[in-house]
Amino acid sequence: MARRRLRASALALVLAGCGADAEPEPEPAAEVAALRSADAVAGVIAGIGSDDILQRVGFLADDRLRGRDTPSPGLDSAAAYIAREFDRMGLERGGEAGLFQQRYPYPLVERAGDPVLIAASGEELVLGTHFAAAPGSPGTGQDAEAVYLDIDGPRDAFAEARGRIAVMPLAGDPADRAWRISRSSAVRQATAAGAAAALLVLDASVGPAGFARLDEATSRPGRVLGGAQEQIPVFYVAREAAAGLFPETDLVGFWDDAVAGDVPPRTAGVLTYRATARESDAATAPNVAGVLRGSDPALADSYVVFSAHMDHVGVGRPDESGDSIYNGADDDASGTSALLEIAEAFAALDTPPARSVMFLAVSGEEKGLLGSRWFSDHPTVPVASIVANINIDMVARNAPDSIVVIGQEYSSLGPLVRGVASGYPELGLTVSEDLWPEQRFFFRSDHFNFARHEIPALFFFAGVHEDYHRPSDEIELIDADKVARVARLAFLTGLAVADDEEPPRWEPEGLEEVRALTR
């Protein structure tokens, strides 16, 4: 297959429906038609219909699936349904062990005894007053040297944390989303660097009551992605108490320097610590992956990944009507249904695209993007072979004539999706950039874990509404026509990427910003 034709086909998709003012692509029309005709593509996208969307949402958001919590029998039913559909479409099994599913460990983890934190001087901090701790592995009675690090400093500085306790100042209120995001970033970097434990020094605003709440929260059993062996102990320490742990080091000076800007790592004394976890069960949760193999031998080992999360939040507090099942018809049965319709459209093409395409339904999104994190860290295809991710989450509500696509500014995918939308005015969709930057939606769906691996990504998202995370998020409120049109737009965008010889490229400033956001 001629590479020249690949590029012509991708651009032809963008220009296929353009009006008279559009700039024509200077490629021979016969070469474009030889690979894929606009009529053939139009016939395929016409098969993405609102009736099928409603049928799929109706299954996924049925009370019998009990809100698709992670993990739960209802979630397993959703995964089995998606696997059956992929099989019916003739897709290859893209999970593990020759299956459509990839199962990841998600056991219940609890403390194995009270955590301990002792300074080199022998001073022992008081649990629930001076510190709190989330348990992890390794085991009891560890001694380790501490090293001060700046959370926002250079990533290579974390190499100093290997085998040590990574001590990091963490400003803000633990009740705030920004604090939780910073906390996750700090622990993730410390874990990746091979730290023995993480010690987060909180600012003066977190008093005894705040530490009591942290201690109560960390003492409750909770599910942990990968289990206890995947989690290092995390200590939360009051600023004044931390100064006592390291009496020979200017902790306050380090704190002030870190708040003001980058500071180099600084070694400190040796601590004795214990915060050991044990697993109470052996629960797992599913991802589901189907693959359409590419038609160009030179590009078939590279992948465009479409993703959507099939889980929701399960059964919870009843609303005023007495309904306690959070069915998540929009969040994200809508995106999962779009994913299935997109997969069926790709499978219906006379000629598969040049690159391979993976359709990935993940779970655990509502628990912290768990399934996509596990997949991106334990991929079933080489992560370096994934050239783009197109993620779809909550696309069935709000303005029927527009769709927000987050991440456009970071890569060449942004101009592409806008070009597709303008080239196909019959979709009736205006592509908008992030309308709610203060909500930090970039961090809140599964594209984040692909961007974390520096894979260009787009996030199709129609916004939240009054039924978000409520039992009232039901099928009766779904705009199935909008879902179908968004699915067509996503399909055409992904097909253009999969048919193009050149992979999407980062904008230099966009990549730097994504690195800053995801590390």
C-alpha atoms as one frame of an Amber mdcrd trajectory, in Angstrom:
protein
   0.000   0.000   0.000   1.483   3.332  -1.053   2.324   5.681   1.795   1.254
   8.586  -0.422  -2.249   7.124  -0.476  -2.369   6.868   3.288  -1.831  10.573
   3.727  -4.297  11.412   0.968  -6.968   9.242   2.532  -6.592  10.801   5.966
  -6.837  14.323   4.627  -9.667  13.397   2.290 -11.761  12.386   5.292 -11.342
  15.843   6.733 -12.202  17.556   3.473 -14.905  15.196   2.236 -17.845  17.368
   3.210 -16.211  20.809   3.006 -17.994  23.664   1.297 -16.781  25.727  -1.617
 -14.447  27.807   0.546 -12.344  24.825   1.658  -8.779  24.543   0.361  -8.517
  21.399  -1.816  -5.820  18.881  -0.937  -3.346  18.695  -3.855  -3.324  14.883
  -4.066  -4.542  12.900  -7.101  -8.198  12.090  -6.546  -7.750   8.659  -8.136
  -5.246   7.704  -5.432  -7.682   8.703  -2.706 -10.539   6.794  -4.297  -8.325
   3.746  -4.792  -7.963   3.363  -1.047 -11.266   4.486   0.395 -14.181   6.334
  -1.155 -16.110   9.045   0.642 -19.317   7.199  -0.191 -18.051   4.054   1.513
 -17.157   6.028   4.643 -20.540   7.754   4.589 -22.248   4.383   4.465 -20.302
   3.144   7.462 -20.968   6.159   9.666 -24.656   6.014   8.757 -24.693   2.723
  10.649 -23.921   4.590  13.889 -27.517   5.226  14.896 -29.511   6.469  17.845
 -31.628   3.303  18.091 -28.545   1.152  18.639 -27.194   3.696  21.128 -30.401
   3.524  23.154 -30.361  -0.263  23.140 -26.783  -0.359  24.421 -27.351   2.311
  27.078 -30.486   0.446  28.108 -28.492  -2.685  28.864 -25.599  -0.976  30.630
 -27.833   1.324  32.717 -30.368  -1.336  33.685 -31.094  -1.810  37.393 -29.939
  -5.408  37.096 -26.346  -4.231  36.747 -26.666  -2.409  40.099 -24.698   0.653
  39.025 -21.606  -1.208  37.730 -19.448  -0.551  40.788 -15.768  -1.570  40.764
 -15.586  -4.464  41.589 -19.068  -6.007  41.396 -21.079  -8.696  39.591 -22.857
  -5.942  37.647 -19.546  -4.637  36.326 -18.586  -8.172  35.308 -21.896  -8.423
  33.432 -21.089  -5.221  31.554 -17.613  -6.540  30.692 -19.039  -9.843  29.446
 -21.549  -7.994  27.256 -18.827  -5.842  25.707 -16.622  -8.891  25.071 -19.536
 -10.673  23.351 -20.097  -7.646  21.143 -16.413  -7.430  20.192 -16.465 -11.129
  19.362 -19.613 -10.729  17.229 -17.921  -7.899  15.311 -14.982 -10.156  14.490
 -12.399  -8.197  16.482  -9.232  -9.841  17.768  -8.928 -10.482  21.495  -6.867
  -7.668  22.925  -6.793  -8.584  26.607  -4.565 -11.131  28.313  -4.215 -14.914
  28.041  -5.977 -14.976  24.682  -9.094 -13.255  26.057 -10.881  -9.977  25.494
 -10.539  -9.188  29.208  -7.571  -7.921  31.164  -8.171  -8.414  34.903  -6.266
  -6.298  37.394  -5.861  -6.906  41.136  -7.971  -4.662  43.341  -8.007  -6.256
  46.818  -9.254  -4.850  50.093  -6.237  -3.641  52.096  -6.111  -2.742  55.776
  -3.596  -1.842  58.447  -1.656  -4.642  60.087  -1.176  -2.897  63.437  -0.742
   0.784  64.279   1.761   2.802  62.230   4.935   4.000  63.962   7.236   6.924
  63.177  10.384   7.474  65.310  13.100  10.092  64.945  16.795   9.221  65.069
  16.812  10.813  68.523  14.281   8.240  69.717  11.326  10.635  69.805   8.145
   8.822  68.739   5.355  10.812  67.117   1.793  10.369  68.332  -0.532   8.744
  65.802  -3.621  10.850  65.111  -2.067  13.944  66.682   1.301  14.463  65.016
   0.896  12.146  62.051  -1.328   9.779  60.105  -0.295   6.986  57.758  -1.673
   4.967  54.860  -0.224   1.446  55.058   1.784  -0.313  52.405   4.671  -2.677
  51.827   7.478  -3.397  52.902   7.090  -4.841  56.371   7.755  -3.875  59.959
  10.500  -1.991  61.716  12.164  -0.335  58.727  15.031   2.124  59.093  15.753
   4.454  56.191  17.524   7.690  55.460  15.294  10.600  54.536  15.762  12.976
  51.625  13.918  16.283  51.191  12.419  16.832  47.748  10.379  19.544  46.077
   7.159  18.099  44.603   7.275  20.614  41.759  11.002  20.296  41.180  12.781
  18.479  38.329  11.645  14.907  37.834  15.201  13.580  37.777  15.676  14.823
  41.350  13.445  11.975  42.522  16.243   9.545  41.665  17.687  10.597  45.040
  14.721   8.918  46.739  15.582   5.332  45.780  15.660   3.242  48.960  15.042
   6.355  51.054  12.058   8.126  52.604  10.961  10.874  50.233  10.099  13.897
  52.407   8.016  16.498  50.572   6.183  19.638  51.716   2.528  19.568  50.663
   0.631  22.827  51.074  -3.137  23.217  51.185  -6.221  21.636  52.725  -6.633
  17.827  52.509 -10.328  18.406  51.780  -9.508  20.203  48.507  -9.266  18.493
  45.123  -6.026  20.353  44.312  -4.403  18.922  47.445  -5.479  15.389  46.519
  -4.091  15.795  43.000  -0.758  17.055  44.371  -0.709  14.216  46.888  -1.270
  11.611  44.176   1.432  13.135  42.004   3.940  13.165  44.871   3.270   9.563
  45.888   3.321   8.385  42.267   6.718   9.999  41.684   8.141   8.611  44.922
   6.873   5.122  44.101   8.242   5.243  40.552  11.631   6.352  41.914  11.807
   3.330  44.227  11.366   5.234  47.495  10.943   3.157  50.648   8.152   5.454
  51.847   6.719   8.926  51.300   6.477  11.500  54.099   4.286  14.490  53.272
   4.817  17.498  55.505   1.554  19.408  55.814   1.331  23.104  56.488   0.297
  24.755  59.739  -3.367  25.025  58.763  -3.838  21.267  59.290  -4.193  21.130
  63.067  -4.937  18.273  65.489  -8.519  17.939  64.242  -7.266  17.607  60.681
  -4.834  14.875  61.662  -7.522  13.054  63.575  -9.640  13.017  60.413  -6.704
  11.829  58.319  -5.969   9.066  60.813  -9.598   7.943  60.799  -9.660   7.903
  57.002  -6.391   5.985  56.627  -7.367   3.439  59.295 -10.410   2.245  57.322
  -9.904  -0.741  54.995  -9.840   0.280  51.371  -9.242  -1.223  47.976  -5.801
  -0.686  46.450  -4.894  -1.048  42.802  -2.359  -3.847  42.555  -2.630  -4.730
  46.252  -0.394  -4.016  49.210   2.823  -4.906  47.378   2.191  -2.084  44.894
   1.855   0.589  47.588   4.558   2.260  49.634   3.675   3.578  53.115   2.587
   7.213  53.060   2.980   9.339  56.192   1.254  12.699  56.752   3.157  14.749
  59.315   2.486  18.113  60.932   5.055  20.735  60.043   6.108  21.304  63.657
   6.367  17.578  64.327   8.449  17.078  61.175  10.908  19.707  62.416  11.361
  17.533  65.505  12.070  14.472  63.380  15.040  16.228  61.786  16.432  18.547
  64.487  19.778  18.990  62.724  18.232  20.075  59.423  16.559  23.361  58.546
  13.199  21.905  57.540  11.432  25.257  57.785  14.013  26.801  55.476  13.583
  23.967  53.009   9.817  24.381  53.143  10.035  28.118  52.420  12.521  27.556
  49.588  10.316  24.846  48.059   7.247  27.071  48.113   9.270  29.873  46.477
  10.719  27.703  43.690  12.817  24.685  42.732  15.317  23.476  45.316  17.817
  20.621  45.059  17.289  17.423  47.094  18.724  17.519  50.612  19.515  14.449
  52.690  18.482  14.325  56.335  18.600  11.852  59.209  17.480   8.256  59.570
  13.918   7.412  60.632  12.348   4.251  61.945   8.899   3.629  60.538   6.220
   0.990  60.301   2.966   1.107  58.358   2.308  -2.384  57.125  -0.728  -3.523
  55.168  -2.462  -6.842  54.683  -4.980  -7.929  52.082  -8.443  -9.038  53.200
  -9.584 -10.497  49.871  -8.329 -11.200  46.356 -10.772  -9.144  44.275 -10.032
  -8.290  40.656 -11.722  -5.994  38.137 -11.956  -6.088  34.332 -10.831  -4.080
  31.368 -12.045  -5.259  27.942 -10.024  -4.790  24.733 -10.807  -5.664  21.116
  -8.462  -5.025  18.189  -9.011  -4.456  14.470  -5.729  -5.378  12.800  -4.315
  -2.748  10.440  -3.997  -3.383   6.722  -0.545  -1.839   6.088   2.295  -4.218
   7.085   4.507  -1.226   7.849   1.958   0.399  10.212  -0.138  -2.486  11.557
   2.013  -2.763  14.677   1.040   0.768  15.728  -2.275   1.537  17.377  -4.967
   4.142  17.778  -6.776   3.440  21.064 -10.401   4.438  21.618 -11.409   4.307
  25.291 -14.435   4.743  27.535 -15.147   3.669  31.094 -17.865   1.074  31.644
 -18.087   1.416  35.449 -20.167   3.730  37.609 -20.605   4.169  41.378 -22.946
   1.308  42.269 -25.661   1.484  44.930 -25.738   4.333  47.419 -27.873   6.783
  49.301 -31.490   6.846  48.063 -32.819  10.008  46.491 -36.178  11.593  47.290
 -37.932   8.985  45.132 -36.315   6.124  47.040 -34.073   5.084  44.139 -30.658
   3.949  45.397 -29.185   2.508  42.158 -26.814   4.904  40.423 -27.217   3.625
  36.866 -24.897   6.121  35.168 -26.739   6.253  31.855 -24.715   9.291  30.779
 -21.719   8.546  33.036 -20.555   6.567  31.161 -22.956   4.165  29.509 -23.193
   6.850  26.810 -19.454   6.818  26.087 -19.271   3.022  26.291 -22.156   2.724
  23.831 -20.393   5.174  21.507 -17.234   3.055  21.799 -19.154  -0.049  20.731
 -20.760   1.742  17.793 -17.361   3.078  16.684 -15.900  -0.420  16.892 -18.730
  -1.793  14.767 -18.200   0.940  12.183 -14.486   0.168  11.919 -15.249  -3.549
  11.613 -17.643  -2.763   8.714 -14.997  -1.032   6.578 -14.202  -2.805   3.308
 -10.511  -2.160   3.938  -9.244  -1.852   7.520  -7.218   1.278   8.254  -3.463
   1.228   7.849  -2.810   1.208  11.595  -4.413  -1.169  14.041  -7.228   0.170
  16.206  -7.921  -0.924  19.785 -11.280  -0.438  21.478 -10.757  -0.357  25.234
 -13.518  -0.382  27.858 -11.944   0.273  31.247 -13.279   0.046  34.781 -12.400
   1.824  38.005 -12.587   5.307  36.480 -14.854   6.410  39.309 -12.312   5.099
  41.836  -9.442   7.147  40.413  -8.844   6.126  36.772  -7.726   2.684  37.958
  -8.380   0.538  34.906  -6.704   2.911  32.473  -3.801   3.345  34.887  -3.350
  -0.425  35.089  -3.633  -0.822  31.315  -1.198   1.998  30.537   1.309   0.594
  33.044   0.671  -3.056  32.033  -0.352  -2.708  28.370  -1.347  -5.665  26.243
   0.458  -4.041  23.301   3.748  -2.115  23.598   2.901   1.290  25.020   5.368
   2.893  22.609   3.287   1.541  19.711   0.203   3.576  20.728   0.178   6.758
  18.643  -3.064   8.325  19.923  -5.884   7.942  22.425  -9.452   9.115  21.824
 -11.434   8.986  25.054 -15.223   9.354  25.323 -16.982  10.117  28.624 -20.448
  11.621  29.252 -21.557  12.687  25.770 -25.373  12.367  26.015 -26.557  15.589
  27.618 -26.435  19.389  27.421 -26.237  21.410  24.192 -27.206  19.126  21.284
 -25.178  21.066  18.721 -21.761  21.148  20.417 -19.189  18.879  22.027 -16.243
  19.842  24.209 -12.982  18.175  23.196 -10.346  18.603  25.884  -6.640  18.480
  24.985  -6.862  20.121  21.549  -4.149  22.641  22.286  -1.513  20.037  23.081
  -1.086  18.203  19.781  -1.945  18.007  16.085  -5.106  16.105  17.075  -6.727
  19.454  17.895  -6.663  20.901  14.370  -7.616  17.480  13.045 -10.826  17.123
  15.066 -11.824  20.697  14.251 -11.174  20.034  10.576 -13.273  16.884  10.625
 -16.166  18.723  12.298 -16.067  21.536   9.742 -15.660  19.047   6.889 -18.789
  17.163   7.958 -21.338  19.901   8.742 -24.112  17.294   8.597 -22.894  16.086
  12.008 -24.317  19.295  13.449 -21.533  19.618  16.002 -19.381  22.564  16.955
 -16.131  21.502  18.600 -15.355  23.575  21.703 -12.265  23.706  23.869 -12.454
  23.128  27.623 -15.251  25.361  28.945 -14.556  24.545  32.598 -10.772  24.743
  33.201 -11.365  25.389  36.900 -12.915  21.901  37.178  -9.621  20.323  36.009
 -11.389  17.750  33.839  -8.045  16.998  32.188  -7.275  14.959  35.316 -10.662
  13.319  35.632 -11.037  10.789  32.836  -9.002   7.991  31.332  -7.126   9.925
  28.639  -4.998  11.250  31.506  -3.171   7.922  31.849  -2.306   7.899  28.151
  -1.090  11.494  28.304   0.974  10.455  31.335   2.868   8.166  28.943   3.188
  11.061  26.474   0.638   9.631  24.044  -1.327  12.424  22.313  -4.933  12.276
  23.482  -8.339  13.880  23.010 -11.202  13.756  25.506 -14.760  14.018  24.107
 -16.987  15.347  26.904 -20.356  17.130  26.988 -20.169  18.341  30.596 -21.821
  17.538  33.908 -25.437  18.251  34.836 -27.864  18.113  37.750 -28.066  14.300
  37.523 -24.297  13.765  37.724 -23.545  10.995  40.243 -27.198  10.766  41.226
 -29.720   7.942  40.815 -31.566  10.193  38.354 -28.884   9.700  35.657 -31.292
   7.444  33.725 -31.849   6.424  30.124 -34.939   8.618  29.759 -32.693  11.697
  29.794 -30.259  10.441  27.145 -29.959  12.377  23.874 -29.156   9.321  21.751
 -28.983  11.363  18.559 -26.230  13.504  20.051 -24.315  10.401  21.188 -24.519
   8.990  17.649 -23.237  12.220  16.106 -20.378  12.460  18.620 -19.501   8.828
  17.869 -19.392   9.605  14.138 -17.086  12.566  14.766 -14.791  10.453  16.943
 -14.816   7.645  14.367 -13.843   9.977  11.527 -11.100  11.566  13.621  -9.667
   8.190  14.603  -9.891   6.882  11.048  -7.917   9.871   9.776  -5.185   9.113
  12.348  -5.213   5.381  11.627  -4.961   5.943   7.853  -2.125   8.474   8.038
   1.512   7.517   7.631   2.546  10.242  10.077   1.521   9.817  13.721   0.046
  12.746  15.635   2.674  15.152  16.906   2.887  17.117  20.105   3.071  20.869
  20.044   6.370  21.606  21.864   4.744  23.893  24.424   1.836  21.470  24.741
   4.127  18.569  25.583   5.903  20.586  28.232   2.565  21.545  29.769   1.336
  17.954  29.714   4.558  16.805  31.369   4.020  19.395  34.085   0.404  18.289
  34.544   0.983  14.546  34.598   4.163  14.009  36.552
